[in-house]
Tab-separated table of C-alpha atoms and ligand atoms in Angstrom:
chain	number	residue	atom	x	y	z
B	279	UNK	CA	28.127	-15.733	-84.501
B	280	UNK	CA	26.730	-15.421	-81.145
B	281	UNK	CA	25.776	-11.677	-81.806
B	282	UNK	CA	23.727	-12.418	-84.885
B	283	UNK	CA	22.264	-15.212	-83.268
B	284	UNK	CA	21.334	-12.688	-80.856
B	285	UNK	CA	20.303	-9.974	-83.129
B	286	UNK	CA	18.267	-12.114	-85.466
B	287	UNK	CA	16.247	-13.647	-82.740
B	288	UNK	CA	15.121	-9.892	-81.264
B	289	UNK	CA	14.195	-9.058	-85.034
B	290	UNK	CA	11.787	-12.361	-84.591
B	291	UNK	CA	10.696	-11.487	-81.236
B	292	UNK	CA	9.504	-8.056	-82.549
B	293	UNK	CA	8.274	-8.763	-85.808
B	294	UNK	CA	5.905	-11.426	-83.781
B	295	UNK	CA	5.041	-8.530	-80.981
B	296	UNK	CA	3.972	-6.076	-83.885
B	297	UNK	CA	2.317	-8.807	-86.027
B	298	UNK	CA	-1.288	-8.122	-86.039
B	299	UNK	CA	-4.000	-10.877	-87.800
B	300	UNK	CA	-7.436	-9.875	-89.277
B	301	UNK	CA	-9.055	-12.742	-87.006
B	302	UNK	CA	-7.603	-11.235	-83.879
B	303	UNK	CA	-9.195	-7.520	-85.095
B	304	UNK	CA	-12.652	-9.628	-86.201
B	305	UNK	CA	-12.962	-10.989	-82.745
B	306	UNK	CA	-12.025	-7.677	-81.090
B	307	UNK	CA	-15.216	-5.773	-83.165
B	308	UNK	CA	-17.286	-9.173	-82.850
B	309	UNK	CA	-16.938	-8.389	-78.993
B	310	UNK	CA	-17.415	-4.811	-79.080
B	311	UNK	CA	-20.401	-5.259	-81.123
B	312	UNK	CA	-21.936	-7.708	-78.649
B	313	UNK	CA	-21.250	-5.413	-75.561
B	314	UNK	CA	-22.810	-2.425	-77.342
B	315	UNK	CA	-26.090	-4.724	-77.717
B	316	UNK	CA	-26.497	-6.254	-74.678
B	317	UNK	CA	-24.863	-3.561	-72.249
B	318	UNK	CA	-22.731	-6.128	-71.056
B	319	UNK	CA	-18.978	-5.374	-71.230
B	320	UNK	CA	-17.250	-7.854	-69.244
B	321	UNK	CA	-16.269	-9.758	-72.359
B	322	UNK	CA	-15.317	-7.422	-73.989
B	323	UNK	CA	-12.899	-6.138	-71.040
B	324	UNK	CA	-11.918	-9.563	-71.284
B	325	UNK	CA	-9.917	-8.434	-74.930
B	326	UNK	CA	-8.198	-5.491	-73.788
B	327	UNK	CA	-4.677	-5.363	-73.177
B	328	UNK	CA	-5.039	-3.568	-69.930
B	329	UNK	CA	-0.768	-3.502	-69.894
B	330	UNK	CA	-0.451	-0.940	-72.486
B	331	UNK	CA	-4.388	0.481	-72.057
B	332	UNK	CA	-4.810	4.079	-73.293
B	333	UNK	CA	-8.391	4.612	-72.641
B	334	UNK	CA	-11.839	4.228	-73.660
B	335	UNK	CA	-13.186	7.499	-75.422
B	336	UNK	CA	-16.545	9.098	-76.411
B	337	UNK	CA	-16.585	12.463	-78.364
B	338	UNK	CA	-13.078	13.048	-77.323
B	339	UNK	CA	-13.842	12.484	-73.482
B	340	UNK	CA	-11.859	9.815	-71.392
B	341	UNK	CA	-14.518	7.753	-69.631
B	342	UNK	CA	-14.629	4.473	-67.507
B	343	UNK	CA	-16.147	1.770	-69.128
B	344	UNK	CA	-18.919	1.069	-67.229
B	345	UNK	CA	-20.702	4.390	-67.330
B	346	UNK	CA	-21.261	5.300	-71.111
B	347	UNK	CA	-23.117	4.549	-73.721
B	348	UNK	CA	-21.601	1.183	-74.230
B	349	UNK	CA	-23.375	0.379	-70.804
B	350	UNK	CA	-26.641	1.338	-72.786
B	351	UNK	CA	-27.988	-2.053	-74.606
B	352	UNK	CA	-28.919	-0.560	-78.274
B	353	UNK	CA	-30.810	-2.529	-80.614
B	354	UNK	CA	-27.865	-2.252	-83.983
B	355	UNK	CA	-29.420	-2.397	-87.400
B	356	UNK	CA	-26.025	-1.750	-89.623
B	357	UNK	CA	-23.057	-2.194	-89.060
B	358	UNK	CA	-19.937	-1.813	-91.381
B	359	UNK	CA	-16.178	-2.331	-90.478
B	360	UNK	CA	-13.115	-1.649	-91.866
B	361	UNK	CA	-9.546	-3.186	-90.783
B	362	UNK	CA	-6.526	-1.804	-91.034
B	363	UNK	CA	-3.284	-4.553	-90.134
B	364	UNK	CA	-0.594	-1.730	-90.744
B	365	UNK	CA	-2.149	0.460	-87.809
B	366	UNK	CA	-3.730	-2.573	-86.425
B	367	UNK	CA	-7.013	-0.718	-85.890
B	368	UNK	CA	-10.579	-0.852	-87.195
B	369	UNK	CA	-13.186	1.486	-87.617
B	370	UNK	CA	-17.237	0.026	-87.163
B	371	UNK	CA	-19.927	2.543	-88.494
B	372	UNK	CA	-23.257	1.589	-86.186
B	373	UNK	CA	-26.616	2.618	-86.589
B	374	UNK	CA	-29.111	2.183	-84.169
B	375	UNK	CA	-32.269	2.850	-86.446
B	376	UNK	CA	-34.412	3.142	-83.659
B	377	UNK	CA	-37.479	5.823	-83.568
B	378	UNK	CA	-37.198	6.696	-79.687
B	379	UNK	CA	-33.782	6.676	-79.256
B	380	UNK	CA	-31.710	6.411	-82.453
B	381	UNK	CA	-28.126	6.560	-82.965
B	382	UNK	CA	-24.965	6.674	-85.304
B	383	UNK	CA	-21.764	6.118	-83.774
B	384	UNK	CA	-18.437	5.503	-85.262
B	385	UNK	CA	-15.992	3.688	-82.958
B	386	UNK	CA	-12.179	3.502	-83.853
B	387	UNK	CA	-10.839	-0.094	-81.904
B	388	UNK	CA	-6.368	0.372	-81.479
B	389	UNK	CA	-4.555	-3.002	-80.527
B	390	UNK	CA	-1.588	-4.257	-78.902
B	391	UNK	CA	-0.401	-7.323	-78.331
B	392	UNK	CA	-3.640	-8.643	-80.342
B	393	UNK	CA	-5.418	-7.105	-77.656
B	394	UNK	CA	-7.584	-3.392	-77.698
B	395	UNK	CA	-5.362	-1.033	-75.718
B	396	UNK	CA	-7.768	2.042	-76.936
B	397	UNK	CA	-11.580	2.661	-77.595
B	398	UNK	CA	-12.347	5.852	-79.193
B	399	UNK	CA	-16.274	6.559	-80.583
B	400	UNK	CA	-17.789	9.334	-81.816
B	401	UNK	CA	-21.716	9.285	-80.792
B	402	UNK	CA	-23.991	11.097	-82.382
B	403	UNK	CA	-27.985	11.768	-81.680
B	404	UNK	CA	-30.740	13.903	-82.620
B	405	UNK	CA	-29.172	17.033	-82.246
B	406	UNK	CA	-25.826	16.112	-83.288
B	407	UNK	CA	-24.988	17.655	-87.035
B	408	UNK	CA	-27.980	17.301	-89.345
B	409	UNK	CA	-28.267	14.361	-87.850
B	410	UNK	CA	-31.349	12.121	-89.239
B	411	UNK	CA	-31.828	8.335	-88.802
B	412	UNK	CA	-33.791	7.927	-91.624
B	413	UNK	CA	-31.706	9.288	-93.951
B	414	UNK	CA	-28.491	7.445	-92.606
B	415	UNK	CA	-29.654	4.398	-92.420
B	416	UNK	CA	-31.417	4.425	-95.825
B	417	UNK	CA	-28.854	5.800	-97.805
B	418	UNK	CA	-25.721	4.011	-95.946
B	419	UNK	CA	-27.261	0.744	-97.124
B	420	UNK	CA	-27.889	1.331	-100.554
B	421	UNK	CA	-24.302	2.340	-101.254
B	422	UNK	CA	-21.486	-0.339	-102.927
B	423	UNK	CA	-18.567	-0.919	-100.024
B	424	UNK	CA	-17.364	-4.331	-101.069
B	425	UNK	CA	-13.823	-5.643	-101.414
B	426	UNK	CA	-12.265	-4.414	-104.195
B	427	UNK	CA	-10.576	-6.594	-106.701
B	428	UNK	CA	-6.839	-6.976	-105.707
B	429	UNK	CA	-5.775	-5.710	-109.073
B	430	UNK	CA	-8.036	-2.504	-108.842
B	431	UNK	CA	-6.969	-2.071	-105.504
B	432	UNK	CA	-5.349	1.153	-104.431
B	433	UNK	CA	-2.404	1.695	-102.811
B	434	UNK	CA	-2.739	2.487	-98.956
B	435	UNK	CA	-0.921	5.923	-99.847
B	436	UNK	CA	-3.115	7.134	-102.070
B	437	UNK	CA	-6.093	6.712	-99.902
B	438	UNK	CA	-4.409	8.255	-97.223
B	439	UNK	CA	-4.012	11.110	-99.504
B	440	UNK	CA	-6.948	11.288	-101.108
B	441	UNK	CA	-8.805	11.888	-97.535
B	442	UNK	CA	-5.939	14.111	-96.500
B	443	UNK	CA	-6.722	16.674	-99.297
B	444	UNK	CA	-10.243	16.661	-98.699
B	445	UNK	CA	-9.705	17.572	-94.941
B	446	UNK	CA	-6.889	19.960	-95.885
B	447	UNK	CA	-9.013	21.863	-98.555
B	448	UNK	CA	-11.352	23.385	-95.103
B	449	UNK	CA	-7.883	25.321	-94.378
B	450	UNK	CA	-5.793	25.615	-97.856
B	451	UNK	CA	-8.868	26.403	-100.987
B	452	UNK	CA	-5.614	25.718	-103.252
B	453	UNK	CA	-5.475	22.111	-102.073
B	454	UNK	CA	-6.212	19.663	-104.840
B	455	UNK	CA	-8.723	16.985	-104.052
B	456	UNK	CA	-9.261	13.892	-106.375
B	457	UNK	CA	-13.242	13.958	-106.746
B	458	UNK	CA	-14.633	11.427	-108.235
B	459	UNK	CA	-17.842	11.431	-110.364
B	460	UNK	CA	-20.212	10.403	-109.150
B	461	UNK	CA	-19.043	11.163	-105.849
B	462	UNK	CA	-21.981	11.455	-102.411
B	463	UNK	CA	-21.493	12.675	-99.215
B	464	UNK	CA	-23.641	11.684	-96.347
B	465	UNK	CA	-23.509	14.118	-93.506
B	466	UNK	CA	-25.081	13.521	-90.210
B	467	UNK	CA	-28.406	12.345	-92.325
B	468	UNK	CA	-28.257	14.652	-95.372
B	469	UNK	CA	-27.565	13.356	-98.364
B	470	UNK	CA	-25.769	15.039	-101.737
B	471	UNK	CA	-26.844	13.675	-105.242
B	472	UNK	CA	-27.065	10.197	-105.726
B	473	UNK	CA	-27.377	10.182	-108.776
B	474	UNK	CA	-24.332	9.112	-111.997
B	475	UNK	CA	-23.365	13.558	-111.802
B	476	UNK	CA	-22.829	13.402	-108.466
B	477	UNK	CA	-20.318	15.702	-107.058
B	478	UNK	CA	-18.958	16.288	-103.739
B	479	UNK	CA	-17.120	19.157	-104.804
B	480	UNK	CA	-20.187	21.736	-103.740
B	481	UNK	CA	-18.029	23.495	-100.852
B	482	UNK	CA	-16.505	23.829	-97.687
B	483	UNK	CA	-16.164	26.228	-95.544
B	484	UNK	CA	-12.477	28.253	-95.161
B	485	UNK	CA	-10.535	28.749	-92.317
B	486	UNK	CA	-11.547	25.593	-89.993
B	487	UNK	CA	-8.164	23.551	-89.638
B	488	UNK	CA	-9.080	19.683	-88.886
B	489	UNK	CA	-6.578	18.625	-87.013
B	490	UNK	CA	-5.427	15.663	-83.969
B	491	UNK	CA	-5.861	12.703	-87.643
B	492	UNK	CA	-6.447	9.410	-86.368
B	493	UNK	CA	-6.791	7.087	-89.125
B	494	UNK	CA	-7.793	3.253	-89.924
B	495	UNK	CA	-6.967	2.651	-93.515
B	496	UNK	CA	-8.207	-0.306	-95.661
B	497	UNK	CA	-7.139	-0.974	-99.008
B	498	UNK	CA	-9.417	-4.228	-99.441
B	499	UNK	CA	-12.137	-1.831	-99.535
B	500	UNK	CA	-10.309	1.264	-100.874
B	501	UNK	CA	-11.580	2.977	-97.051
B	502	UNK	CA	-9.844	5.570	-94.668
B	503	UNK	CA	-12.124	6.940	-92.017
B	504	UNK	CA	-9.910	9.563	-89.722
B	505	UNK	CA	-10.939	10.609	-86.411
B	506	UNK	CA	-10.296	14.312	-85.900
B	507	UNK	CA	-10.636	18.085	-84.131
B	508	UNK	CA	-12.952	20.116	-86.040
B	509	UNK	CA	-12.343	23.308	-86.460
B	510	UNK	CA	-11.337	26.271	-83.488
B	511	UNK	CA	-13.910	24.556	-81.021
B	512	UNK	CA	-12.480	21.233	-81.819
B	513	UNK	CA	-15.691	19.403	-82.324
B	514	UNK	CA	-15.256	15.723	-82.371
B	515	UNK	CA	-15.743	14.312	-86.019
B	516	UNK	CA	-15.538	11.522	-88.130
B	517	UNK	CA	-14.747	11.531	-91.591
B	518	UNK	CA	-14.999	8.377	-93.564
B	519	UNK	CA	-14.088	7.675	-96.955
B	520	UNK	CA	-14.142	5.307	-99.882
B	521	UNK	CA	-12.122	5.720	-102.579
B	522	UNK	CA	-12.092	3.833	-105.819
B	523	UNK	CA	-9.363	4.234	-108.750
B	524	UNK	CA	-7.540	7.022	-107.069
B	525	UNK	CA	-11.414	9.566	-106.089
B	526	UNK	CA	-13.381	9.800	-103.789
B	527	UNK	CA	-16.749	7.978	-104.322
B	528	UNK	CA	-18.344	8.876	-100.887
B	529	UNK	CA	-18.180	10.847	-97.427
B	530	UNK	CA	-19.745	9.908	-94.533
B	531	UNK	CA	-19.862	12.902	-91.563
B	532	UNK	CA	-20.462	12.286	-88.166
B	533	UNK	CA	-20.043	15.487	-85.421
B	534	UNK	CA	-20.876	15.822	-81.888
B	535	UNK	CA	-20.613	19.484	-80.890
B	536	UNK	CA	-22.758	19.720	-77.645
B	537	UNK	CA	-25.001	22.083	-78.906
B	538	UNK	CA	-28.006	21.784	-81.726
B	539	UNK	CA	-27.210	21.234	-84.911
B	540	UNK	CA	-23.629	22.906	-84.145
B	541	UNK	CA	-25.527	26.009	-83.014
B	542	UNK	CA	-26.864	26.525	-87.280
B	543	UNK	CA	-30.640	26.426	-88.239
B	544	UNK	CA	-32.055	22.866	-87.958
B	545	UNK	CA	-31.214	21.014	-91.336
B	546	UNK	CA	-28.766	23.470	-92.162
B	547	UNK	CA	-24.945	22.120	-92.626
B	548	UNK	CA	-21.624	24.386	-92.430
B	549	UNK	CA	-20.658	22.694	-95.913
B	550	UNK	CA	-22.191	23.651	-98.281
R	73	NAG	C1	-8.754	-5.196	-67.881
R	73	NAG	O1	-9.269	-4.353	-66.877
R	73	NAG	C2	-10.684	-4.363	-66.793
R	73	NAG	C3	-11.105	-3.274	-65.824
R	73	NAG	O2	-10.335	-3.309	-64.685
R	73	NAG	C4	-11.154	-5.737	-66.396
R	73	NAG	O3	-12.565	-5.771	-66.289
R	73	NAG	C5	-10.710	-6.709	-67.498
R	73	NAG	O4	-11.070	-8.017	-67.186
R	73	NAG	C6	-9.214	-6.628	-67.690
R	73	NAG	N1	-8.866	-7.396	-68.879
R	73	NAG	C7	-7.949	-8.335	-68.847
R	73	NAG	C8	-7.714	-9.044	-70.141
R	73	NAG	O5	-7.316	-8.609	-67.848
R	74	NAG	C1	-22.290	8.620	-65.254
R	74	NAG	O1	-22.504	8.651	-63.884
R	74	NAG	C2	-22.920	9.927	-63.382
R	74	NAG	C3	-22.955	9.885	-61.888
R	74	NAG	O2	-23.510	8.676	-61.439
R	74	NAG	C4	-24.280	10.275	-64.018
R	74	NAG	O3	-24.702	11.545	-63.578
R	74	NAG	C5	-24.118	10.292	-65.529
R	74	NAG	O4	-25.373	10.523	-66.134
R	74	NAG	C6	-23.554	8.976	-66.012
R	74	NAG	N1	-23.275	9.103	-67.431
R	74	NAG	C7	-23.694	8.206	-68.338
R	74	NAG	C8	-23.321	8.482	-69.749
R	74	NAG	O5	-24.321	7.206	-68.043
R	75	NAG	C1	-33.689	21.816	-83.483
R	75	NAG	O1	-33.599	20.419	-83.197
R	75	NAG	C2	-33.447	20.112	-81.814
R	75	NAG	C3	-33.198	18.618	-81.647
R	75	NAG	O2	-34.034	17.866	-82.441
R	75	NAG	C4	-34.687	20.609	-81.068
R	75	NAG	O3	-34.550	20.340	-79.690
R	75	NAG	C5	-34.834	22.106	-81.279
R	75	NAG	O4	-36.018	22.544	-80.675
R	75	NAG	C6	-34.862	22.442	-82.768
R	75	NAG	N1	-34.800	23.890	-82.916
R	75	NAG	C7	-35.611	24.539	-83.732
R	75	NAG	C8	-35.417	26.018	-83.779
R	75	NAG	O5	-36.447	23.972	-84.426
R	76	NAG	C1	-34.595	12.748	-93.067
R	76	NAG	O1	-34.204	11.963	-94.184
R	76	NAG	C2	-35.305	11.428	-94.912
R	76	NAG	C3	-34.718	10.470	-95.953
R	76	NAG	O2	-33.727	11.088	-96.717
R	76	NAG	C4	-36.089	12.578	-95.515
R	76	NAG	O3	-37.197	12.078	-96.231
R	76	NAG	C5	-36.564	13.496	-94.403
R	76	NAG	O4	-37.196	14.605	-94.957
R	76	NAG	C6	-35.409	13.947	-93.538
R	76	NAG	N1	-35.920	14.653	-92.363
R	76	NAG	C7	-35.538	15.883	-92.069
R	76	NAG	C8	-36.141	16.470	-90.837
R	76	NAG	O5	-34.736	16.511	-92.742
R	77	NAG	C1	-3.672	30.086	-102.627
R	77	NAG	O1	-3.248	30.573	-103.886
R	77	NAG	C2	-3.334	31.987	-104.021
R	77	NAG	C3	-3.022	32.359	-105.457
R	77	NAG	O2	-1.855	31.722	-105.888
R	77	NAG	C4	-2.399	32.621	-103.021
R	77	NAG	O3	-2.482	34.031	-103.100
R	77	NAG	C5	-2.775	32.181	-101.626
R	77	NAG	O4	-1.851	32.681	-100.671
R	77	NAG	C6	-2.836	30.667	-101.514
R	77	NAG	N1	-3.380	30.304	-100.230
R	77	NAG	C7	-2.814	29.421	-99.411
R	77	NAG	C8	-3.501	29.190	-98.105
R	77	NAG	O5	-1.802	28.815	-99.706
């Protein structure tokens, strides 16, 4: 009697440890959000769970948090987050559509104890692949990422594999990916065909394994946006995805790789 007594109450104990609520996460980006637009951080320190802290990141480097971009105060004119309570993670997509100094960066926020225990952006620039402000922050905006009705809703498995298959296909051409049609990719700035034929299926290069997946999954809004290694000089990427009845619907790039355009002709992309 005593044992189960026992045993049941460390099954509540963990179940509350590992619990994670979508208000806790909302704060957590509301925070990060307001640090990255004021410079400020001390509040946002204030929500880290500096017991299990793994470290703040920017294009795969470890950093302090003081001296980074996040110390930078950017003007933010989009924002869009996803929330995963499985992972208990989120992913924000920022743009800074600024003429002098523009951005995109995609930041990845991990939690414990309904606290951030890691930070881990990708920040991208002029210079960055194809990058161009104009063309991310137009066409970002004009696509459809709302909540999907529950009934249409996918299950978190198949998103996960629908995004798996497109980032297996750059190593394995016999991988089967579940386009959808129409289906866009925004990379850096370009942008495919938006129009009701459009197909994401034009290509990708061979032999460029995308590897070190971290992933935020959200099936309210049918999104998986992984964190990863590109390719042999493991170039810092993020690949975000939204997936509707099972195919992908759109693609949104980001790369740092430290040198122009990925060392390719201005404008030119590696994907197609
Ligand atoms: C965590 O550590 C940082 C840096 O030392 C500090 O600024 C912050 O206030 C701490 N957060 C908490 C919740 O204690
Ligand atoms: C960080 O600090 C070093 C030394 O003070 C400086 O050279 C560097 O530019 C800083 N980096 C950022 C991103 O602010
Ligand atoms: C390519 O773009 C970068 C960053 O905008 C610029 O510094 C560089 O001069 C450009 N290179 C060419 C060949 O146009
Ligand atoms: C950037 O994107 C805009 C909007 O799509 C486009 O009109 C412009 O030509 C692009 N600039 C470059 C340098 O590719
Ligand atoms: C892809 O399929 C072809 C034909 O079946 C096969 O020869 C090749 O080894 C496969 N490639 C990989 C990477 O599995």
């Amino acid at each position: 009697m005593m044992y189960l007594y026992i045993i049941s109450t460390l099954a509540l104990v963990a179940t509350i440890a590992a619990h994670c609520e979508l208000h806790h996460l909302d704060d957590a980006v509301d925070a990060y959000l307001k640090a990255q637009k004021t410079g400020q951080t001390a509040a946002f320190t204030a929500t880290f769970d500096n017991s299990t802290w793994l470290g703040y990141y920017e294009n795969a480097v470890k950093m302090t948090i003081h001296n980074n971009t996040l110390s930078k105060p950017l003007p933010i004119t989009h924002t869009r987050t996803i929330r995963d309570l499985t992972l208990c993670s989120t992913y924000t997509e920022v743009v800074v559509d600024s003429k002098s100094d523009p951005y995109v960066i995609g930041t990845q926020l991990r939690f414990a104890n309904h606290k951030i225990n890691r930070v881990d952006s990708i920040v991208t620039k002029p210079g960055d692949w194809l990058f161009n402000i104009t063309g991310f922050a137009y066409w970002t905006a004009q696509e459809n990422w709302d909540t999907i009705a529950v009934e249409q809703r996918d299950t978190r498995d198949t998103i996960k594999k629908a995004a798996d298959a497109y980032l297996d296909l750059f190593n394995n051409p016999n991988t089967t990916v579940p386009w959808g049609t129409p289906c866009v990719r925004l990379e850096g700035g370009l942008y495919g065909d938006p129009g009701p034929e459009g197909s994401c299926a034009v290509g990708v290069p061979q032999g460029v394994p995308l590897t070190r997946r971290r992933y935020v999954i959200d099936e309210a809004v049918g999104s998986v946006e992984v964190l990863l290694d590109f390719g042999q000089s493991k170039w810092p990427d993020s690949h975000q995805f939204r997936v509707e009845k099972g195919k992908l619907r759109y693609v949104h790039t980001l790369t740092h790789c430290g040198t122009a355009n990925c060392g390719l002709p201005n404008g030119t992309s590696i994907v197609s």
